[in-house]
Tab-separated table of C-alpha atoms and ligand atoms in Angstrom:
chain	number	residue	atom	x	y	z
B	189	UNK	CA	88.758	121.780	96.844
B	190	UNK	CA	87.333	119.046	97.850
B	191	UNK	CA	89.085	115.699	99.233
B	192	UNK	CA	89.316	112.684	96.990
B	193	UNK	CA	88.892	109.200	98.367
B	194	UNK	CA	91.866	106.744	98.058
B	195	UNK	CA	91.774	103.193	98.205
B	196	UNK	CA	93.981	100.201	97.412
B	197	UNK	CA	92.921	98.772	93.725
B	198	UNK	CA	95.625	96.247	93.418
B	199	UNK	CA	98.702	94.382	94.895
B	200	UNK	CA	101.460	91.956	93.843
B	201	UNK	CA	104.308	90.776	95.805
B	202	UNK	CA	107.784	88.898	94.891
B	203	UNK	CA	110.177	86.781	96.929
B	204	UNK	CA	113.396	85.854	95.165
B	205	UNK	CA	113.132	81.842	94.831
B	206	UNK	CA	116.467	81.227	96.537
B	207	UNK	CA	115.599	80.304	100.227
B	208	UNK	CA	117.971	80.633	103.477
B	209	UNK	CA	116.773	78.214	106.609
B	210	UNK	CA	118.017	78.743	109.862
B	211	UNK	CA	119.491	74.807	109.889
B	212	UNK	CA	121.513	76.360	106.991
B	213	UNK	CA	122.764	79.541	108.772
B	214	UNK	CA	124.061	77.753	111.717
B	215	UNK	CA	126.784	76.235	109.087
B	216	UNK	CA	127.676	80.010	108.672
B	217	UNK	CA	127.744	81.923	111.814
B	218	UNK	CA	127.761	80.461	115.183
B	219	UNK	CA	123.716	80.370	115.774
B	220	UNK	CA	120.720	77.893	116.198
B	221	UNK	CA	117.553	77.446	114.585
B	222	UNK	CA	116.221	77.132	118.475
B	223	UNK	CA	117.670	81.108	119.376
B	224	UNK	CA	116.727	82.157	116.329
B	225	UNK	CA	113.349	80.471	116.426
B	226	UNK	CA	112.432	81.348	119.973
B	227	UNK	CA	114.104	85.234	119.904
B	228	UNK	CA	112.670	86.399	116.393
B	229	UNK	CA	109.987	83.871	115.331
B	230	UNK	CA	111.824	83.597	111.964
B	231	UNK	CA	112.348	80.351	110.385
B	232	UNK	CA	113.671	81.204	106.710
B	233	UNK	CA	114.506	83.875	104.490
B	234	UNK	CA	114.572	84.481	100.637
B	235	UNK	CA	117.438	85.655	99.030
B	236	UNK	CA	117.774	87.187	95.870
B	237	UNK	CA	120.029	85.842	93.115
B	238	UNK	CA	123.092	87.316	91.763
B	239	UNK	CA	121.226	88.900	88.783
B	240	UNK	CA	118.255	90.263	91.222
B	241	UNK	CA	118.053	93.779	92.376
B	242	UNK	CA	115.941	96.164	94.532
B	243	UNK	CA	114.484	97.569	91.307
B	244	UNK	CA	113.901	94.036	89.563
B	245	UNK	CA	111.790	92.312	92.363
B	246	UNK	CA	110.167	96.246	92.594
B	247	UNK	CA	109.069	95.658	89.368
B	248	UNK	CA	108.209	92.696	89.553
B	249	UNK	CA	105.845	92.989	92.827
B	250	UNK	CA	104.672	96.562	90.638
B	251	UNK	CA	103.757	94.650	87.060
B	252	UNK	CA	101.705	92.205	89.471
B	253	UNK	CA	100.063	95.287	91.483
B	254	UNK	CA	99.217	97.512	88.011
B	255	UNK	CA	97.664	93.532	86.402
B	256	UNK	CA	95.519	93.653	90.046
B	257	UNK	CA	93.926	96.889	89.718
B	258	UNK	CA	93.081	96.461	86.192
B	259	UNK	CA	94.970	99.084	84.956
B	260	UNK	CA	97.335	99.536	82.073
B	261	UNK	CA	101.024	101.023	82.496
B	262	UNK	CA	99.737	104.305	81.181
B	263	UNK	CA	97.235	104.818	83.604
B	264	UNK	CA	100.023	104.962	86.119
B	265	UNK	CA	100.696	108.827	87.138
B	266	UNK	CA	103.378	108.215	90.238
B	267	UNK	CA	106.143	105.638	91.364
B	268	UNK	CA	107.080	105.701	94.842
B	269	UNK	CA	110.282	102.690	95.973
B	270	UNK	CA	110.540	102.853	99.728
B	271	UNK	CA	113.638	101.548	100.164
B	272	UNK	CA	117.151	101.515	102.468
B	273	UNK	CA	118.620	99.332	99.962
B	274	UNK	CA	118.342	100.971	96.334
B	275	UNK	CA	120.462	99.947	93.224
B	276	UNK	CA	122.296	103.117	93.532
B	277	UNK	CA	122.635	105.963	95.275
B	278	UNK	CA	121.313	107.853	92.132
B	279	UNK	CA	119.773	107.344	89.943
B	280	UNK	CA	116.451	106.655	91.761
B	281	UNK	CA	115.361	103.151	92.148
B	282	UNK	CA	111.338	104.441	90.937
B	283	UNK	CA	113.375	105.540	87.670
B	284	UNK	CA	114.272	102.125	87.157
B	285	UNK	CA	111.204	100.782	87.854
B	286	UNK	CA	109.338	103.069	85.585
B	287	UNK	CA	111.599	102.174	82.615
B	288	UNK	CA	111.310	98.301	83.109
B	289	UNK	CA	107.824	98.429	83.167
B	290	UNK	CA	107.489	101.470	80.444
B	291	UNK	CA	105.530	103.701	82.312
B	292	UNK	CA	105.173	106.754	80.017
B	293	UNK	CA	103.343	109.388	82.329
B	294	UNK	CA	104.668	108.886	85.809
B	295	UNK	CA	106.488	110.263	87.899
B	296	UNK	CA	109.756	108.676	89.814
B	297	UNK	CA	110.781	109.359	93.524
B	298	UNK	CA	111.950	107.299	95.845
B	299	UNK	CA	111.531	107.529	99.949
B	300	UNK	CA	114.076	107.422	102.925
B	301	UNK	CA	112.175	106.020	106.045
B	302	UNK	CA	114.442	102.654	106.425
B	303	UNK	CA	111.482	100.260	107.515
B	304	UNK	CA	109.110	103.089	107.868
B	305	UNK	CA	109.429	103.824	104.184
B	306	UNK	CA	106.627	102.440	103.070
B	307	UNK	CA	104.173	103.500	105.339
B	308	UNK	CA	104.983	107.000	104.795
B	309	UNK	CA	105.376	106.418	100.510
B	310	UNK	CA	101.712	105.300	100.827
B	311	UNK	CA	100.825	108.529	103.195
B	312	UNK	CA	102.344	110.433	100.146
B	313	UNK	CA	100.335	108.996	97.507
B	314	UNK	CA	97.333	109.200	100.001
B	315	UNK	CA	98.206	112.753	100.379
B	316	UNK	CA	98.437	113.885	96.401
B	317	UNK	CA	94.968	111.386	94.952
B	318	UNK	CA	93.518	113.368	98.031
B	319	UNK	CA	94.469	116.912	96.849
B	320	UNK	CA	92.704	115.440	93.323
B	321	UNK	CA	96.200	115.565	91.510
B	322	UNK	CA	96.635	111.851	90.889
B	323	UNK	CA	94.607	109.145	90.027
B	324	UNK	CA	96.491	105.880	90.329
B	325	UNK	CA	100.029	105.544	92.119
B	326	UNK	CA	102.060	102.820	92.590
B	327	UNK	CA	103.463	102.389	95.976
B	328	UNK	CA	106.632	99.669	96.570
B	329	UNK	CA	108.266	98.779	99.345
B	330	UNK	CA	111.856	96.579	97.744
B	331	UNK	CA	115.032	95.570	99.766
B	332	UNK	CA	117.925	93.644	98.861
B	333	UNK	CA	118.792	93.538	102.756
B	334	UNK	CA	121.266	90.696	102.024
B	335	UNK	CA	123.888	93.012	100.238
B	336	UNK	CA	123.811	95.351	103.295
B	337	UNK	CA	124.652	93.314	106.066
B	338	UNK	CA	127.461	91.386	107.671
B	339	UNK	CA	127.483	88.020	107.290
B	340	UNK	CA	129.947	87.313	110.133
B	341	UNK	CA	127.575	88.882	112.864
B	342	UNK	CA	125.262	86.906	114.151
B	343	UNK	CA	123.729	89.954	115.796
B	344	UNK	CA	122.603	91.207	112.629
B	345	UNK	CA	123.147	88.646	109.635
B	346	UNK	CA	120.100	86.046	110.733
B	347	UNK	CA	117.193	88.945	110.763
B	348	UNK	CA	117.524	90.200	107.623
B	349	UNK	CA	115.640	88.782	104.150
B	350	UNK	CA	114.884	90.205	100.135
B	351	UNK	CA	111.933	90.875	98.968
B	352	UNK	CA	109.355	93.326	97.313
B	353	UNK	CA	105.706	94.107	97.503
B	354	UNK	CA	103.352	96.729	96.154
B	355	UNK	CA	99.950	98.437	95.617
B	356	UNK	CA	98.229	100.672	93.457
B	357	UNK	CA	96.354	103.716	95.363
B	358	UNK	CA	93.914	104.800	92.918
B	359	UNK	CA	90.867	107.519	93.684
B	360	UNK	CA	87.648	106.265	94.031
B	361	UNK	CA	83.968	108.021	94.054
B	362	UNK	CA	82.822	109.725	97.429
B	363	UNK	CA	80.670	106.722	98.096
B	364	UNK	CA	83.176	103.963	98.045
B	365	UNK	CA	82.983	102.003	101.069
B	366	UNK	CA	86.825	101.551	100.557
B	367	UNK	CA	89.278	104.757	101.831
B	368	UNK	CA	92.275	105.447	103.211
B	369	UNK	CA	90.705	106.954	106.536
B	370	UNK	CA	93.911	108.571	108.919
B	371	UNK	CA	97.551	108.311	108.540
B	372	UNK	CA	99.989	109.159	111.744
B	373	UNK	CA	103.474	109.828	111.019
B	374	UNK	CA	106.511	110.372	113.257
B	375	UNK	CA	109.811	110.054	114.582
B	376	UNK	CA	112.870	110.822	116.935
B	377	UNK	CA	116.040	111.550	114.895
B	378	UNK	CA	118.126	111.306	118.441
B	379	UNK	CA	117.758	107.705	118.135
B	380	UNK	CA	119.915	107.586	114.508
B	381	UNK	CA	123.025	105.861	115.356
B	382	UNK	CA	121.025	102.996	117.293
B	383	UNK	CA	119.788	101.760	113.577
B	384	UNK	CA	122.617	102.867	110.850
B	385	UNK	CA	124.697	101.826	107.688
B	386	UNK	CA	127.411	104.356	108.581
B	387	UNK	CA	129.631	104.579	105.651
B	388	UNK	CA	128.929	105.198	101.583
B	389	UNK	CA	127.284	108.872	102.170
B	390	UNK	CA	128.783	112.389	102.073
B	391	UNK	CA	129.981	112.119	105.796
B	392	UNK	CA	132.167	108.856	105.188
B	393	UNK	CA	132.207	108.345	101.620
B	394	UNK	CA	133.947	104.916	100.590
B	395	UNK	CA	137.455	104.381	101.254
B	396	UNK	CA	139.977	101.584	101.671
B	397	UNK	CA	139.905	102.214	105.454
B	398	UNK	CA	135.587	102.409	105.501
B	399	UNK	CA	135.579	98.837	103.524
B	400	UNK	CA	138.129	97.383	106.038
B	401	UNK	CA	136.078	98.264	109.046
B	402	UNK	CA	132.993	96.428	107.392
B	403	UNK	CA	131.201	100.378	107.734
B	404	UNK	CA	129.530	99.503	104.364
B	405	UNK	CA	127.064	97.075	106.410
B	406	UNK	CA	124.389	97.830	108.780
B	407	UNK	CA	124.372	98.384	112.503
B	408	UNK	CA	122.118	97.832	114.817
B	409	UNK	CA	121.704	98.328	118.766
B	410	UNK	CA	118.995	95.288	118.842
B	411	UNK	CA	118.010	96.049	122.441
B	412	UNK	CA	117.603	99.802	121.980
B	413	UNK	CA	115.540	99.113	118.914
B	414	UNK	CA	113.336	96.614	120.390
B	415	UNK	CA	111.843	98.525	123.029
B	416	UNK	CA	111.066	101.705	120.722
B	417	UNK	CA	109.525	99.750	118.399
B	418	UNK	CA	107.175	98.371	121.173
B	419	UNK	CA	106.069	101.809	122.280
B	420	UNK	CA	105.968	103.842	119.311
B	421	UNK	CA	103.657	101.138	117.352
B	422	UNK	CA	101.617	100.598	120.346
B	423	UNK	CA	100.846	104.518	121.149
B	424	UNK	CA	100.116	105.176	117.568
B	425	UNK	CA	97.991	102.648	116.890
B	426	UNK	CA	95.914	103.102	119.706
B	427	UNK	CA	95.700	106.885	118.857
B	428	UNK	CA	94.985	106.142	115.348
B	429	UNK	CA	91.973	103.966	116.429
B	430	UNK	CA	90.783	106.140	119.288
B	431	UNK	CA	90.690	109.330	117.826
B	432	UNK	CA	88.483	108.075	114.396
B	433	UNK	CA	85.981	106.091	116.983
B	434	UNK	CA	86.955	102.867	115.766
B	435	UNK	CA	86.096	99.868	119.166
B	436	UNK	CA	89.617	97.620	118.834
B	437	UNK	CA	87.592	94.726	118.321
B	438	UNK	CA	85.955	96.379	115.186
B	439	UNK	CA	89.598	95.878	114.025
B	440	UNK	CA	89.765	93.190	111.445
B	441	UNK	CA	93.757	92.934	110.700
B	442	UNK	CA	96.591	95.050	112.180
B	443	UNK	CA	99.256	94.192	108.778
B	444	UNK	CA	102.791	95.288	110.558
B	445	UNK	CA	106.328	95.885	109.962
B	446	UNK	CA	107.908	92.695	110.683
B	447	UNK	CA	111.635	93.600	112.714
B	448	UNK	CA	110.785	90.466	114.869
B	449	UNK	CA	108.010	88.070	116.189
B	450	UNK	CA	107.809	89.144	119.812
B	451	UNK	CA	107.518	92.971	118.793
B	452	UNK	CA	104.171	92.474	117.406
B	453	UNK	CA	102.976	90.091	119.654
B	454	UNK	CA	103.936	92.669	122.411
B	455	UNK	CA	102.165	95.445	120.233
B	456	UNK	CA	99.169	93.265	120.500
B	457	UNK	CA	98.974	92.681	124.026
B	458	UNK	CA	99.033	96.015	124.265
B	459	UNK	CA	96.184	96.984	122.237
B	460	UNK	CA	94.129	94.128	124.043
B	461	UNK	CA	93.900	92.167	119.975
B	462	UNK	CA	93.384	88.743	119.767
B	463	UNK	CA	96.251	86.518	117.868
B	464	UNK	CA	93.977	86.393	114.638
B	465	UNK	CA	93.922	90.524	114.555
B	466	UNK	CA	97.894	90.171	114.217
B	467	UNK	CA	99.191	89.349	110.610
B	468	UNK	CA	102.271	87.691	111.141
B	469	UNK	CA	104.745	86.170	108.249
B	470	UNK	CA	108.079	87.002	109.437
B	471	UNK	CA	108.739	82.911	109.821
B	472	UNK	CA	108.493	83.143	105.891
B	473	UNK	CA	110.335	86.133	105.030
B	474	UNK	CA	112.272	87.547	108.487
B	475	UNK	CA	112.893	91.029	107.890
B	476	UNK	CA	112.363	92.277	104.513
B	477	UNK	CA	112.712	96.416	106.104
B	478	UNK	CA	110.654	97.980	103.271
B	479	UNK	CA	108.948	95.723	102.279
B	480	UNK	CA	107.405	93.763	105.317
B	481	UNK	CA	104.060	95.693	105.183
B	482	UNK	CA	103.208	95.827	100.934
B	483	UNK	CA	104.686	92.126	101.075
B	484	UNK	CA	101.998	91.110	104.173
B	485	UNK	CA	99.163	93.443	102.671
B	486	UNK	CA	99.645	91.316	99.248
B	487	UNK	CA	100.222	87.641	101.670
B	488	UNK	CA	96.741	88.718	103.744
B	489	UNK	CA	95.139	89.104	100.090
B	490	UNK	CA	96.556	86.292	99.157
B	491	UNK	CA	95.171	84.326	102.061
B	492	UNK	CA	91.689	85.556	102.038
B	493	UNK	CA	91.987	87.334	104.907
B	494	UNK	CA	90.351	90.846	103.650
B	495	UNK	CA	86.538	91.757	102.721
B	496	UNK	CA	85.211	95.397	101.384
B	497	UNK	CA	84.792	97.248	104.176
B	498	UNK	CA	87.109	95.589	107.126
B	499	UNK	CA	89.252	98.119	109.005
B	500	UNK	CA	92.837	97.551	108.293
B	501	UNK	CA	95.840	99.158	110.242
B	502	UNK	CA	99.621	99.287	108.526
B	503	UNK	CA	101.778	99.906	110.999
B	504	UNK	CA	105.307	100.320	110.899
B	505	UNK	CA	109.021	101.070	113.127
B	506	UNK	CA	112.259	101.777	111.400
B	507	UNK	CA	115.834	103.263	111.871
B	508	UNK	CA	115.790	107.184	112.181
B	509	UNK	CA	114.126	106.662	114.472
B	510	UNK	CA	111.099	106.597	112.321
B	511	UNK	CA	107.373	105.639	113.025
B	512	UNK	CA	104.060	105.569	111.120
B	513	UNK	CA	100.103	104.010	111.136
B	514	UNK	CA	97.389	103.980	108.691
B	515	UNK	CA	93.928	103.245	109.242
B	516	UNK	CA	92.005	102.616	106.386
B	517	UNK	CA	88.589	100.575	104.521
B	518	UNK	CA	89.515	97.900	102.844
K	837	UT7	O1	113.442	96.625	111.335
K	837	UT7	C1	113.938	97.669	112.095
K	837	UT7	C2	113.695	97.515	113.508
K	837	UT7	N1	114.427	96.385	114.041
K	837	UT7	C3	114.019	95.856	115.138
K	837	UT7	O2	112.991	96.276	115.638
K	837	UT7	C4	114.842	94.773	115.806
K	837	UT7	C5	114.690	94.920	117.290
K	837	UT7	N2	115.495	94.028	118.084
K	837	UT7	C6	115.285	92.698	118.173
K	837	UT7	O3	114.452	92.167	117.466
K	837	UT7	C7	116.050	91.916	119.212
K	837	UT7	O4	116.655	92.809	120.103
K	837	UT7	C8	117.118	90.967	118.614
K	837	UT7	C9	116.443	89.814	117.878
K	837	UT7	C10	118.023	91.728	117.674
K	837	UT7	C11	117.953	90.358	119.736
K	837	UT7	O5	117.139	89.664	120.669
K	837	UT7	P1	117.356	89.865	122.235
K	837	UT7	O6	116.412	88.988	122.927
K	837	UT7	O7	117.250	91.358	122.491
K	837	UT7	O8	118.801	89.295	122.448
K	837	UT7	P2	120.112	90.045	122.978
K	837	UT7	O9	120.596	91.059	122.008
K	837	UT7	O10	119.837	90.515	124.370
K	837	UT7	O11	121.164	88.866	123.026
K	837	UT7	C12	121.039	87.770	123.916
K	837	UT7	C13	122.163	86.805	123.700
K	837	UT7	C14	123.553	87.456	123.659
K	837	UT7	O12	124.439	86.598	124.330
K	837	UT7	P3	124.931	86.956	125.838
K	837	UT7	O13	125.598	88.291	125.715
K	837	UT7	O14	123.667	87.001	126.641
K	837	UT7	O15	125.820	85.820	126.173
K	837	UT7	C15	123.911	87.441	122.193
K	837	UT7	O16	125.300	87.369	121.976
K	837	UT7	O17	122.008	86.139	122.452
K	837	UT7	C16	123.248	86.171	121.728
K	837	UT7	N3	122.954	86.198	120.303
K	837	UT7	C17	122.817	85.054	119.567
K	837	UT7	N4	122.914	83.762	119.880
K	837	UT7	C18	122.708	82.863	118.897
K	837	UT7	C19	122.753	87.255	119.499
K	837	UT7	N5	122.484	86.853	118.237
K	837	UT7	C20	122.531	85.500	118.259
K	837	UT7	C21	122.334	84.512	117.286
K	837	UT7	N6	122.418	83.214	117.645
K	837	UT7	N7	122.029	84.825	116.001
């Protein structure tokens, strides 16, 4: 068989309208817009609204994505939510996201990679247009990280935003300057509890005594993290680049996760980029898990940033520990 080409037809992003500044976090845990400012380079955060849900703002970033690539909600053959945050444990978040927008011949599966989840939802969808089973999926990335985390710990609480974004993978001719070129995917599951929400699953399902010690919310050993993050999306974006001959400077954007300000701008020094190769929006959105990359892929669109044929790198760091690249045409 030979391998189909797979390129990104469309995108659409959503960020709940409710917004979250640091000025107005310091009225509700004992913080500053100055540590927050100069440790994480995030200014604000959206929230969603009471009625708002991982699988509403999915859909929502997904409708726009589907109107972007032209196509029609029957043209759709796949949904794929990365997520760490769904609506439920089951049913699947894509299920809900495939009924709200009525899409009559997909599929529905959703993808466990905490911040890594989207990265390896699109390697997925690369993987099966590739194999010339699918045409067009739709790939989301949707987190309602605001339900999930303790609003008493500063640690934690002033990282963390909502949000969704999404693209349509679709298969293109063998002659399409646009393709998804190499995907890199790993991880180190010894490095689990340093990233965790430890409670609500089969090992410590929900009790009284879970709910009292705030288990239900995530934890995080920021220190731990923040160094892994640095090496594992340095190494494998350098690999990624090196072993498909591509000069760093021939790099137009590097679109990563966004865990914190000073992680990518350490990522970059690494690789020898420039500040302009680095898409940055974390001031906007902080933390979104998920969702980072499909929202900045959609934000760089948005901005002008990308032309036919630039190389693009997604590159992404999340709890498990989990890691992943792709290089790709845009
Ligand atoms: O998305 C998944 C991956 N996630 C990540 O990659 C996150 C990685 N980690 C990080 O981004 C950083 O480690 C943090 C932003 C979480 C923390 O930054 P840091 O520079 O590593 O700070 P720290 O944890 O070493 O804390 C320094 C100080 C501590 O005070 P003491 O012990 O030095 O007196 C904290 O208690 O800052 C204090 N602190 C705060 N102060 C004001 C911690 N949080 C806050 C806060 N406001 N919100």
């Amino acid at each position: 068989m030979k391998p189909v080409k797979a390129q990104i037809t469309g995108t659409g992003m959503y960020a709940p309208e409710k917004v979250l500044t640091n000025v107005d976090l310091e009225k509700i845990v004992d913080t500053n817009d100055e540590w927050i400012t100069s440790r994480t380079g995030i200014k604000r955060r959206h929230i969603a609204a009471d009625d708002e849900t991982t699988s509403t703002m999915a859909a929502e970033a997904g409708r726009q994505a589907i109107e972007n690539a032209g196509l029609k909600p029957e043209d759709i053959d796949l949904v794929l939510v990365a997520s760490l945050s769904p609506d439920m444990m089951f049913p699947a978040t894509a299920c809900l996201v495939q009924d709200k927008l009525k899409l009559p011949n997909a599929g529905t599966v959703d993808v466990s990679a905490a911040c890594s989840g989207f990265v390896y939802s699109f390697s997925m969808a690369a993987g099966l247009i590739g194999i010339g089973l699918y045409k067009n999926i739709l790939v989301i990335g949707s987190e309602v990280m605001s339900r999930f985390i303790d609003w008493t710990d500063r640690n934690t609480c002033v990282l963390f935003g909502d949000g969704a974004g999404a693209v349509v993978l679709s298969a293109v001719p063998g002659d399409s300057p646009s393709e998804v070129i190499d995907i890199i995917l790993g991880g180190d599951g010894s490095g689990g509890d340093q990233l965790t929400l430890p409670a609500g699953g089969s090992k410590s399902p929900a009790t009284h005594e879970t709910v009292d010690q705030k288990l239900h919310y995530l934890k995080m050993n920021g220190n731990g993290v923040f160094k892994v993050a640095v090496r594992s999306m340095t190494d494998i974006t350098q690999k990624l680049i090196d072993r498909n001959n591509v000069p760093v400077e021939k790099v137009k954007l590097v679109v990563p996760h966004q865990a914190n300000f000073r992680i990518n701008d350490a990522v970059r020094e690494r690789l020898h980029m420039t500040e302009a190769q680095m898409f940055n929006n974390i001031f906007e959105y902080a933390n979104t898990s998920g969702a980072t990359i499909p929202i900045g892929i959609a934000d760089a669109v948005k901005q002008g940033l990308l032309k036919r044929g630039d190389y693009v790198v997604m590159v992404a760091f999340g709890g498990g520990f989990t890691w992943g690249a792709v290089l790709l045409k845009w």
